[in-house]
Amino acid sequence: GESVGLHLPTLSVQEGDNSIINCAYSNSASDYFIWYKQESGKGPQFIIDIRSNMDKRQGQRVTVLLNKTVKHLSLQIAATQPGDSAVYFCAENMRAAGKSTFGDGTTLTVKP
Amino acid sequence: DTAVSQTPKYLVTQMGNDKSIKCEQNLGHDTMYWYKQDSKKFLKIMFSYNNKELIINETVPNRFSPKSPDKAHLNLHINSLELGDSAVYFCASSQADPGNSRGYTFGSGTRLTVV
């Protein structure tokens, strides 16, 4: 069977390594998904989004993968840098609901 | 030129007091929100307003009363504060359809501590 990454509340990586942050969502009717980054003392900031009719989207150093079969999202960060240390949230959205539902965050720590 | 600004950034108050948090956005967004973030970083929606009209009220105690005098402002008033209200409160705004924009723009949060 297909292996799906588990959500981890914390993730520690070495600078320069790739990071993978996983998220499970609950509503199969959600039509788009957003990853946010929250640095200490700040509000969450948009990183990248993906529509439900896509399975992959790439940004600058980040890639989001969507597996609707198992309701799973992942955020891959290439060549992780100390500035990437933050809490990362996935959010599922349904236009009809008019709100974002946030998943449990993952605290990423990048070791120099 | 701050996009979503909320004040105060920190608020320490005694149980039973009444306090307000203010939020303003200069992005021209139609929709504004209040989210509560607990000590485990979990973010939960409390309210949303679209063009001054209440859209979402997520089973929040009626001690919490949002007010939107215009679409650029959404304030949160809390009566009879309790210890369990201690959290970080985030204001956010978005276009009417966040799917066609870059999701929500959040303020920097108000850390409320009730003692």
PDB file of C-alpha atoms in Angstrom:
ATOM      1  CA  GLY A   1       0.000   0.000   0.000  1.00  0.00           C
ATOM      2  CA  GLU A   2       0.976   3.614  -0.284  1.00  0.00           C
ATOM      3  CA  SER A   3       2.967   5.081   2.531  1.00  0.00           C
ATOM      4  CA  VAL A   4       1.675   8.374   3.847  1.00  0.00           C
ATOM      5  CA  GLY A   5       3.806  10.600   6.044  1.00  0.00           C
ATOM      6  CA  LEU A   6       2.678  11.089   9.600  1.00  0.00           C
ATOM      7  CA  HIS A   7       2.086  14.537  11.027  1.00  0.00           C
ATOM      8  CA  LEU A   8       4.818  15.334  13.535  1.00  0.00           C
ATOM      9  CA  PRO A   9       4.447  18.186  16.019  1.00  0.00           C
ATOM     10  CA  THR A  10       8.171  18.926  15.793  1.00  0.00           C
ATOM     11  CA  LEU A  11      10.800  18.408  13.123  1.00  0.00           C
ATOM     12  CA  SER A  12      14.505  19.110  13.419  1.00  0.00           C
ATOM     13  CA  VAL A  13      16.738  19.185  10.350  1.00  0.00           C
ATOM     14  CA  GLN A  14      20.284  20.128   9.508  1.00  0.00           C
ATOM     15  CA  GLU A  15      20.849  23.302   7.492  1.00  0.00           C
ATOM     16  CA  GLY A  16      20.999  22.441   3.815  1.00  0.00           C
ATOM     17  CA  ASP A  17      18.885  19.302   4.125  1.00  0.00           C
ATOM     18  CA  ASN A  18      15.410  18.999   2.638  1.00  0.00           C
ATOM     19  CA  SER A  19      12.412  19.145   5.000  1.00  0.00           C
ATOM     20  CA  ILE A  20       9.074  17.429   4.600  1.00  0.00           C
ATOM     21  CA  ILE A  21       6.144  18.559   6.720  1.00  0.00           C
ATOM     22  CA  ASN A  22       2.990  16.473   6.624  1.00  0.00           C
ATOM     23  CA  CYS A  23      -0.636  17.307   7.243  1.00  0.00           C
ATOM     24  CA  ALA A  24      -3.847  15.298   7.252  1.00  0.00           C
ATOM     25  CA  TYR A  25      -7.063  17.115   6.453  1.00  0.00           C
ATOM     26  CA  SER A  26     -10.557  16.085   7.344  1.00  0.00           C
ATOM     27  CA  ASN A  27     -13.044  17.266   4.727  1.00  0.00           C
ATOM     28  CA  SER A  28     -13.010  15.553   1.358  1.00  0.00           C
ATOM     29  CA  ALA A  29     -15.106  18.442  -0.011  1.00  0.00           C
ATOM     30  CA  SER A  30     -12.353  21.017   0.667  1.00  0.00           C
ATOM     31  CA  ASP A  31     -11.508  22.695  -2.595  1.00  0.00           C
ATOM     32  CA  TYR A  32      -8.212  24.401  -1.866  1.00  0.00           C
ATOM     33  CA  PHE A  33      -5.411  24.163   0.624  1.00  0.00           C
ATOM     34  CA  ILE A  34      -2.891  26.649   1.930  1.00  0.00           C
ATOM     35  CA  TRP A  35       0.381  26.333   3.802  1.00  0.00           C
ATOM     36  CA  TYR A  36       1.282  29.062   6.258  1.00  0.00           C
ATOM     37  CA  LYS A  37       4.511  29.833   8.098  1.00  0.00           C
ATOM     38  CA  GLN A  38       4.361  31.402  11.563  1.00  0.00           C
ATOM     39  CA  GLU A  39       7.546  32.897  12.964  1.00  0.00           C
ATOM     40  CA  SER A  40       7.895  33.628  16.654  1.00  0.00           C
ATOM     41  CA  GLY A  41       5.852  36.651  17.722  1.00  0.00           C
ATOM     42  CA  LYS A  42       4.164  37.031  14.333  1.00  0.00           C
ATOM     43  CA  GLY A  43       0.993  35.991  12.632  1.00  0.00           C
ATOM     44  CA  PRO A  44       0.885  33.156  10.081  1.00  0.00           C
ATOM     45  CA  GLN A  45       2.053  34.110   6.585  1.00  0.00           C
ATOM     46  CA  PHE A  46       0.965  32.584   3.296  1.00  0.00           C
ATOM     47  CA  ILE A  47       3.568  30.339   1.671  1.00  0.00           C
ATOM     48  CA  ILE A  48       1.823  28.428  -1.120  1.00  0.00           C
ATOM     49  CA  ASP A  49      -1.584  27.127  -2.046  1.00  0.00           C
ATOM     50  CA  ILE A  50      -2.957  24.285  -4.133  1.00  0.00           C
ATOM     51  CA  ARG A  51      -6.377  23.624  -5.621  1.00  0.00           C
ATOM     52  CA  SER A  52      -8.090  20.298  -5.182  1.00  0.00           C
ATOM     53  CA  ASN A  53      -7.825  19.594  -8.933  1.00  0.00           C
ATOM     54  CA  MET A  54      -4.031  19.576  -8.699  1.00  0.00           C
ATOM     55  CA  ASP A  55      -1.676  17.128  -7.044  1.00  0.00           C
ATOM     56  CA  LYS A  56       1.511  19.149  -7.061  1.00  0.00           C
ATOM     57  CA  ARG A  57       2.522  22.778  -7.058  1.00  0.00           C
ATOM     58  CA  GLN A  58       5.974  24.300  -6.877  1.00  0.00           C
ATOM     59  CA  GLY A  59       7.145  27.621  -5.580  1.00  0.00           C
ATOM     60  CA  GLN A  60      10.526  29.011  -4.747  1.00  0.00           C
ATOM     61  CA  ARG A  61      12.261  26.233  -2.753  1.00  0.00           C
ATOM     62  CA  VAL A  62       8.864  24.841  -1.707  1.00  0.00           C
ATOM     63  CA  THR A  63       6.681  22.133  -3.193  1.00  0.00           C
ATOM     64  CA  VAL A  64       3.239  21.119  -2.018  1.00  0.00           C
ATOM     65  CA  LEU A  65       1.852  17.666  -2.753  1.00  0.00           C
ATOM     66  CA  LEU A  66      -1.809  16.798  -2.412  1.00  0.00           C
ATOM     67  CA  ASN A  67      -3.104  13.242  -2.113  1.00  0.00           C
ATOM     68  CA  LYS A  68      -6.886  13.394  -2.076  1.00  0.00           C
ATOM     69  CA  THR A  69      -7.266   9.631  -1.822  1.00  0.00           C
ATOM     70  CA  VAL A  70      -5.894   9.642   1.702  1.00  0.00           C
ATOM     71  CA  LYS A  71      -6.604  13.321   2.462  1.00  0.00           C
ATOM     72  CA  HIS A  72      -2.973  14.206   2.932  1.00  0.00           C
ATOM     73  CA  LEU A  73      -0.860  17.263   2.163  1.00  0.00           C
ATOM     74  CA  SER A  74       2.855  17.716   2.395  1.00  0.00           C
ATOM     75  CA  LEU A  75       5.150  20.710   2.196  1.00  0.00           C
ATOM     76  CA  GLN A  76       8.669  20.090   1.000  1.00  0.00           C
ATOM     77  CA  ILE A  77      11.314  22.714   1.644  1.00  0.00           C
ATOM     78  CA  ALA A  78      14.520  22.345  -0.336  1.00  0.00           C
ATOM     79  CA  ALA A  79      17.908  23.281   1.124  1.00  0.00           C
ATOM     80  CA  THR A  80      16.428  24.292   4.467  1.00  0.00           C
ATOM     81  CA  GLN A  81      17.877  27.468   5.959  1.00  0.00           C
ATOM     82  CA  PRO A  82      17.911  28.825   9.535  1.00  0.00           C
ATOM     83  CA  GLY A  83      15.328  31.413   8.453  1.00  0.00           C
ATOM     84  CA  ASP A  84      12.917  28.565   7.731  1.00  0.00           C
ATOM     85  CA  SER A  85      12.654  27.814  11.465  1.00  0.00           C
ATOM     86  CA  ALA A  86       9.016  28.439  12.337  1.00  0.00           C
ATOM     87  CA  VAL A  87       5.680  26.736  12.945  1.00  0.00           C
ATOM     88  CA  TYR A  88       4.045  25.508   9.736  1.00  0.00           C
ATOM     89  CA  PHE A  89       0.288  25.054   9.344  1.00  0.00           C
ATOM     90  CA  CYS A  90      -1.800  23.586   6.620  1.00  0.00           C
ATOM     91  CA  ALA A  91      -5.298  24.998   6.186  1.00  0.00           C
ATOM     92  CA  GLU A  92      -8.174  23.432   4.295  1.00  0.00           C
ATOM     93  CA  ASN A  93     -10.767  25.650   2.719  1.00  0.00           C
ATOM     94  CA  MET A  94     -14.163  25.251   1.231  1.00  0.00           C
ATOM     95  CA  ARG A  95     -15.514  28.280  -0.588  1.00  0.00           C
ATOM     96  CA  ALA A  96     -19.024  27.499   0.552  1.00  0.00           C
ATOM     97  CA  ALA A  97     -17.929  27.512   4.205  1.00  0.00           C
ATOM     98  CA  GLY A  98     -16.150  30.877   3.928  1.00  0.00           C
ATOM     99  CA  LYS A  99     -13.432  29.967   6.400  1.00  0.00           C
ATOM    100  CA  SER A 100     -10.107  28.185   6.740  1.00  0.00           C
ATOM    101  CA  THR A 101      -9.737  25.258   9.113  1.00  0.00           C
ATOM    102  CA  PHE A 102      -6.194  24.946  10.346  1.00  0.00           C
ATOM    103  CA  GLY A 103      -4.396  21.705  11.073  1.00  0.00           C
ATOM    104  CA  ASP A 104      -2.096  21.115  13.992  1.00  0.00           C
ATOM    105  CA  GLY A 105       1.150  22.982  13.438  1.00  0.00           C
ATOM    106  CA  THR A 106       4.610  21.524  12.991  1.00  0.00           C
ATOM    107  CA  THR A 107       7.514  23.324  14.619  1.00  0.00           C
ATOM    108  CA  LEU A 108      10.512  23.179  12.299  1.00  0.00           C
ATOM    109  CA  THR A 109      13.934  23.767  13.822  1.00  0.00           C
ATOM    110  CA  VAL A 110      16.931  24.145  11.536  1.00  0.00           C
ATOM    111  CA  LYS A 111      20.278  23.326  13.095  1.00  0.00           C
ATOM    112  CA  PRO A 112      23.329  25.141  11.715  1.00  0.00           C
TER     113      PRO A 112
ATOM    114  CA  ASP B   1       2.105  50.651   5.572  1.00  0.00           C
ATOM    115  CA  THR B   2       1.144  47.692   7.786  1.00  0.00           C
ATOM    116  CA  ALA B   3      -1.497  45.582   6.051  1.00  0.00           C
ATOM    117  CA  VAL B   4      -3.370  44.233   9.095  1.00  0.00           C
ATOM    118  CA  SER B   5      -2.657  45.968  12.365  1.00  0.00           C
ATOM    119  CA  GLN B   6      -4.064  45.053  15.730  1.00  0.00           C
ATOM    120  CA  THR B   7      -3.647  46.711  19.089  1.00  0.00           C
ATOM    121  CA  PRO B   8      -2.555  46.191  21.735  1.00  0.00           C
ATOM    122  CA  LYS B   9       0.184  43.625  21.148  1.00  0.00           C
ATOM    123  CA  TYR B  10       0.145  42.583  24.801  1.00  0.00           C
ATOM    124  CA  LEU B  11      -2.704  42.767  27.273  1.00  0.00           C
ATOM    125  CA  VAL B  12      -2.474  41.675  30.912  1.00  0.00           C
ATOM    126  CA  THR B  13      -5.621  42.033  32.958  1.00  0.00           C
ATOM    127  CA  GLN B  14      -7.433  40.643  35.972  1.00  0.00           C
ATOM    128  CA  MET B  15     -10.275  38.175  35.922  1.00  0.00           C
ATOM    129  CA  GLY B  16     -13.647  39.813  35.623  1.00  0.00           C
ATOM    130  CA  ASN B  17     -12.428  42.833  33.682  1.00  0.00           C
ATOM    131  CA  ASP B  18     -13.713  43.925  30.272  1.00  0.00           C
ATOM    132  CA  LYS B  19     -11.216  44.572  27.483  1.00  0.00           C
ATOM    133  CA  SER B  20     -11.141  45.354  23.761  1.00  0.00           C
ATOM    134  CA  ILE B  21      -8.771  44.512  20.948  1.00  0.00           C
ATOM    135  CA  LYS B  22      -8.788  46.608  17.804  1.00  0.00           C
ATOM    136  CA  CYS B  23      -8.015  45.571  14.246  1.00  0.00           C
ATOM    137  CA  GLU B  24      -7.671  47.519  11.034  1.00  0.00           C
ATOM    138  CA  GLN B  25      -6.756  46.462   7.506  1.00  0.00           C
ATOM    139  CA  ASN B  26      -5.726  48.710   4.632  1.00  0.00           C
ATOM    140  CA  LEU B  27      -5.812  46.036   1.931  1.00  0.00           C
ATOM    141  CA  GLY B  28      -9.330  46.758   0.710  1.00  0.00           C
ATOM    142  CA  HIS B  29     -10.387  43.226   1.673  1.00  0.00           C
ATOM    143  CA  ASP B  30     -14.066  42.448   2.092  1.00  0.00           C
ATOM    144  CA  THR B  31     -13.786  39.866   4.855  1.00  0.00           C
ATOM    145  CA  MET B  32     -12.211  40.034   8.304  1.00  0.00           C
ATOM    146  CA  TYR B  33     -11.768  37.349  10.945  1.00  0.00           C
ATOM    147  CA  TRP B  34     -10.808  36.720  14.532  1.00  0.00           C
ATOM    148  CA  TYR B  35      -8.853  33.580  15.331  1.00  0.00           C
ATOM    149  CA  LYS B  36      -7.754  32.313  18.743  1.00  0.00           C
ATOM    150  CA  GLN B  37      -4.432  30.504  19.151  1.00  0.00           C
ATOM    151  CA  ASP B  38      -4.017  28.462  22.302  1.00  0.00           C
ATOM    152  CA  SER B  39      -0.850  27.495  24.130  1.00  0.00           C
ATOM    153  CA  LYS B  40      -0.416  24.467  21.849  1.00  0.00           C
ATOM    154  CA  LYS B  41      -0.475  26.763  18.808  1.00  0.00           C
ATOM    155  CA  PHE B  42      -3.839  25.476  17.643  1.00  0.00           C
ATOM    156  CA  LEU B  43      -5.679  28.114  15.578  1.00  0.00           C
ATOM    157  CA  LYS B  44      -9.446  28.216  15.766  1.00  0.00           C
ATOM    158  CA  ILE B  45     -11.800  30.626  14.049  1.00  0.00           C
ATOM    159  CA  MET B  46     -14.056  32.687  16.268  1.00  0.00           C
ATOM    160  CA  PHE B  47     -15.829  35.134  13.952  1.00  0.00           C
ATOM    161  CA  SER B  48     -15.859  36.414  10.426  1.00  0.00           C
ATOM    162  CA  TYR B  49     -17.427  39.528   8.971  1.00  0.00           C
ATOM    163  CA  ASN B  50     -18.053  40.326   5.336  1.00  0.00           C
ATOM    164  CA  ASN B  51     -18.503  43.997   4.608  1.00  0.00           C
ATOM    165  CA  LYS B  52     -19.631  44.720   8.184  1.00  0.00           C
ATOM    166  CA  GLU B  53     -21.999  41.754   8.325  1.00  0.00           C
ATOM    167  CA  LEU B  54     -21.470  38.810  10.686  1.00  0.00           C
ATOM    168  CA  ILE B  55     -20.975  35.644   8.668  1.00  0.00           C
ATOM    169  CA  ILE B  56     -19.457  33.133  11.067  1.00  0.00           C
ATOM    170  CA  ASN B  57     -19.860  32.808  14.825  1.00  0.00           C
ATOM    171  CA  GLU B  58     -18.216  29.620  15.969  1.00  0.00           C
ATOM    172  CA  THR B  59     -19.804  28.719  19.297  1.00  0.00           C
ATOM    173  CA  VAL B  60     -17.924  31.456  21.063  1.00  0.00           C
ATOM    174  CA  PRO B  61     -19.246  32.462  24.525  1.00  0.00           C
ATOM    175  CA  ASN B  62     -21.408  35.545  24.285  1.00  0.00           C
ATOM    176  CA  ARG B  63     -18.924  37.358  26.526  1.00  0.00           C
ATOM    177  CA  PHE B  64     -17.096  37.874  23.223  1.00  0.00           C
ATOM    178  CA  SER B  65     -18.673  40.496  21.005  1.00  0.00           C
ATOM    179  CA  PRO B  66     -17.166  41.544  17.689  1.00  0.00           C
ATOM    180  CA  LYS B  67     -17.978  44.902  16.174  1.00  0.00           C
ATOM    181  CA  SER B  68     -17.319  46.059  12.645  1.00  0.00           C
ATOM    182  CA  PRO B  69     -17.952  49.789  12.174  1.00  0.00           C
ATOM    183  CA  ASP B  70     -16.799  49.555   8.550  1.00  0.00           C
ATOM    184  CA  LYS B  71     -15.230  46.921   6.350  1.00  0.00           C
ATOM    185  CA  ALA B  72     -11.705  48.016   7.259  1.00  0.00           C
ATOM    186  CA  HIS B  73     -12.178  47.523  11.002  1.00  0.00           C
ATOM    187  CA  LEU B  74     -13.118  44.583  13.186  1.00  0.00           C
ATOM    188  CA  ASN B  75     -12.829  44.989  16.935  1.00  0.00           C
ATOM    189  CA  LEU B  76     -13.256  42.362  19.617  1.00  0.00           C
ATOM    190  CA  HIS B  77     -14.720  43.168  23.006  1.00  0.00           C
ATOM    191  CA  ILE B  78     -14.519  40.660  25.824  1.00  0.00           C
ATOM    192  CA  ASN B  79     -16.604  40.957  28.976  1.00  0.00           C
ATOM    193  CA  SER B  80     -15.951  39.334  32.351  1.00  0.00           C
ATOM    194  CA  LEU B  81     -12.594  37.898  31.386  1.00  0.00           C
ATOM    195  CA  GLU B  82     -11.762  34.388  32.604  1.00  0.00           C
ATOM    196  CA  LEU B  83      -8.435  32.602  33.048  1.00  0.00           C
ATOM    197  CA  GLY B  84      -9.256  30.336  30.084  1.00  0.00           C
ATOM    198  CA  ASP B  85      -9.431  33.361  27.780  1.00  0.00           C
ATOM    199  CA  SER B  86      -5.656  33.675  27.973  1.00  0.00           C
ATOM    200  CA  ALA B  87      -4.373  33.091  24.436  1.00  0.00           C
ATOM    201  CA  VAL B  88      -3.077  34.915  21.400  1.00  0.00           C
ATOM    202  CA  TYR B  89      -5.840  36.484  19.328  1.00  0.00           C
ATOM    203  CA  PHE B  90      -5.232  37.054  15.637  1.00  0.00           C
ATOM    204  CA  CYS B  91      -7.129  39.317  13.332  1.00  0.00           C
ATOM    205  CA  ALA B  92      -7.018  38.436   9.631  1.00  0.00           C
ATOM    206  CA  SER B  93      -8.515  39.647   6.382  1.00  0.00           C
ATOM    207  CA  SER B  94      -9.044  38.205   2.921  1.00  0.00           C
ATOM    208  CA  GLN B  95     -10.763  38.830  -0.348  1.00  0.00           C
ATOM    209  CA  ALA B  96     -14.312  37.548  -0.374  1.00  0.00           C
ATOM    210  CA  ASP B  97     -12.967  34.374  -1.984  1.00  0.00           C
ATOM    211  CA  PRO B  98      -9.610  33.547  -0.375  1.00  0.00           C
ATOM    212  CA  GLY B  99      -9.105  30.896  -3.032  1.00  0.00           C
ATOM    213  CA  ASN B 100      -8.479  33.621  -5.584  1.00  0.00           C
ATOM    214  CA  SER B 101      -6.016  35.496  -3.453  1.00  0.00           C
ATOM    215  CA  ARG B 102      -3.139  34.639  -1.216  1.00  0.00           C
ATOM    216  CA  GLY B 103      -5.289  33.250   1.561  1.00  0.00           C
ATOM    217  CA  TYR B 104      -5.525  35.282   4.712  1.00  0.00           C
ATOM    218  CA  THR B 105      -3.368  38.196   5.755  1.00  0.00           C
ATOM    219  CA  PHE B 106      -2.888  38.011   9.510  1.00  0.00           C
ATOM    220  CA  GLY B 107      -2.060  40.687  12.032  1.00  0.00           C
ATOM    221  CA  SER B 108       0.804  40.115  14.432  1.00  0.00           C
ATOM    222  CA  GLY B 109      -1.449  38.995  17.264  1.00  0.00           C
ATOM    223  CA  THR B 110      -2.531  40.204  20.692  1.00  0.00           C
ATOM    224  CA  ARG B 111      -1.264  38.127  23.589  1.00  0.00           C
ATOM    225  CA  LEU B 112      -3.950  38.248  26.266  1.00  0.00           C
ATOM    226  CA  THR B 113      -3.030  37.109  29.762  1.00  0.00           C
ATOM    227  CA  VAL B 114      -5.744  36.939  32.386  1.00  0.00           C
ATOM    228  CA  VAL B 115      -4.482  36.781  35.969  1.00  0.00           C
TER     229      VAL B 115
END
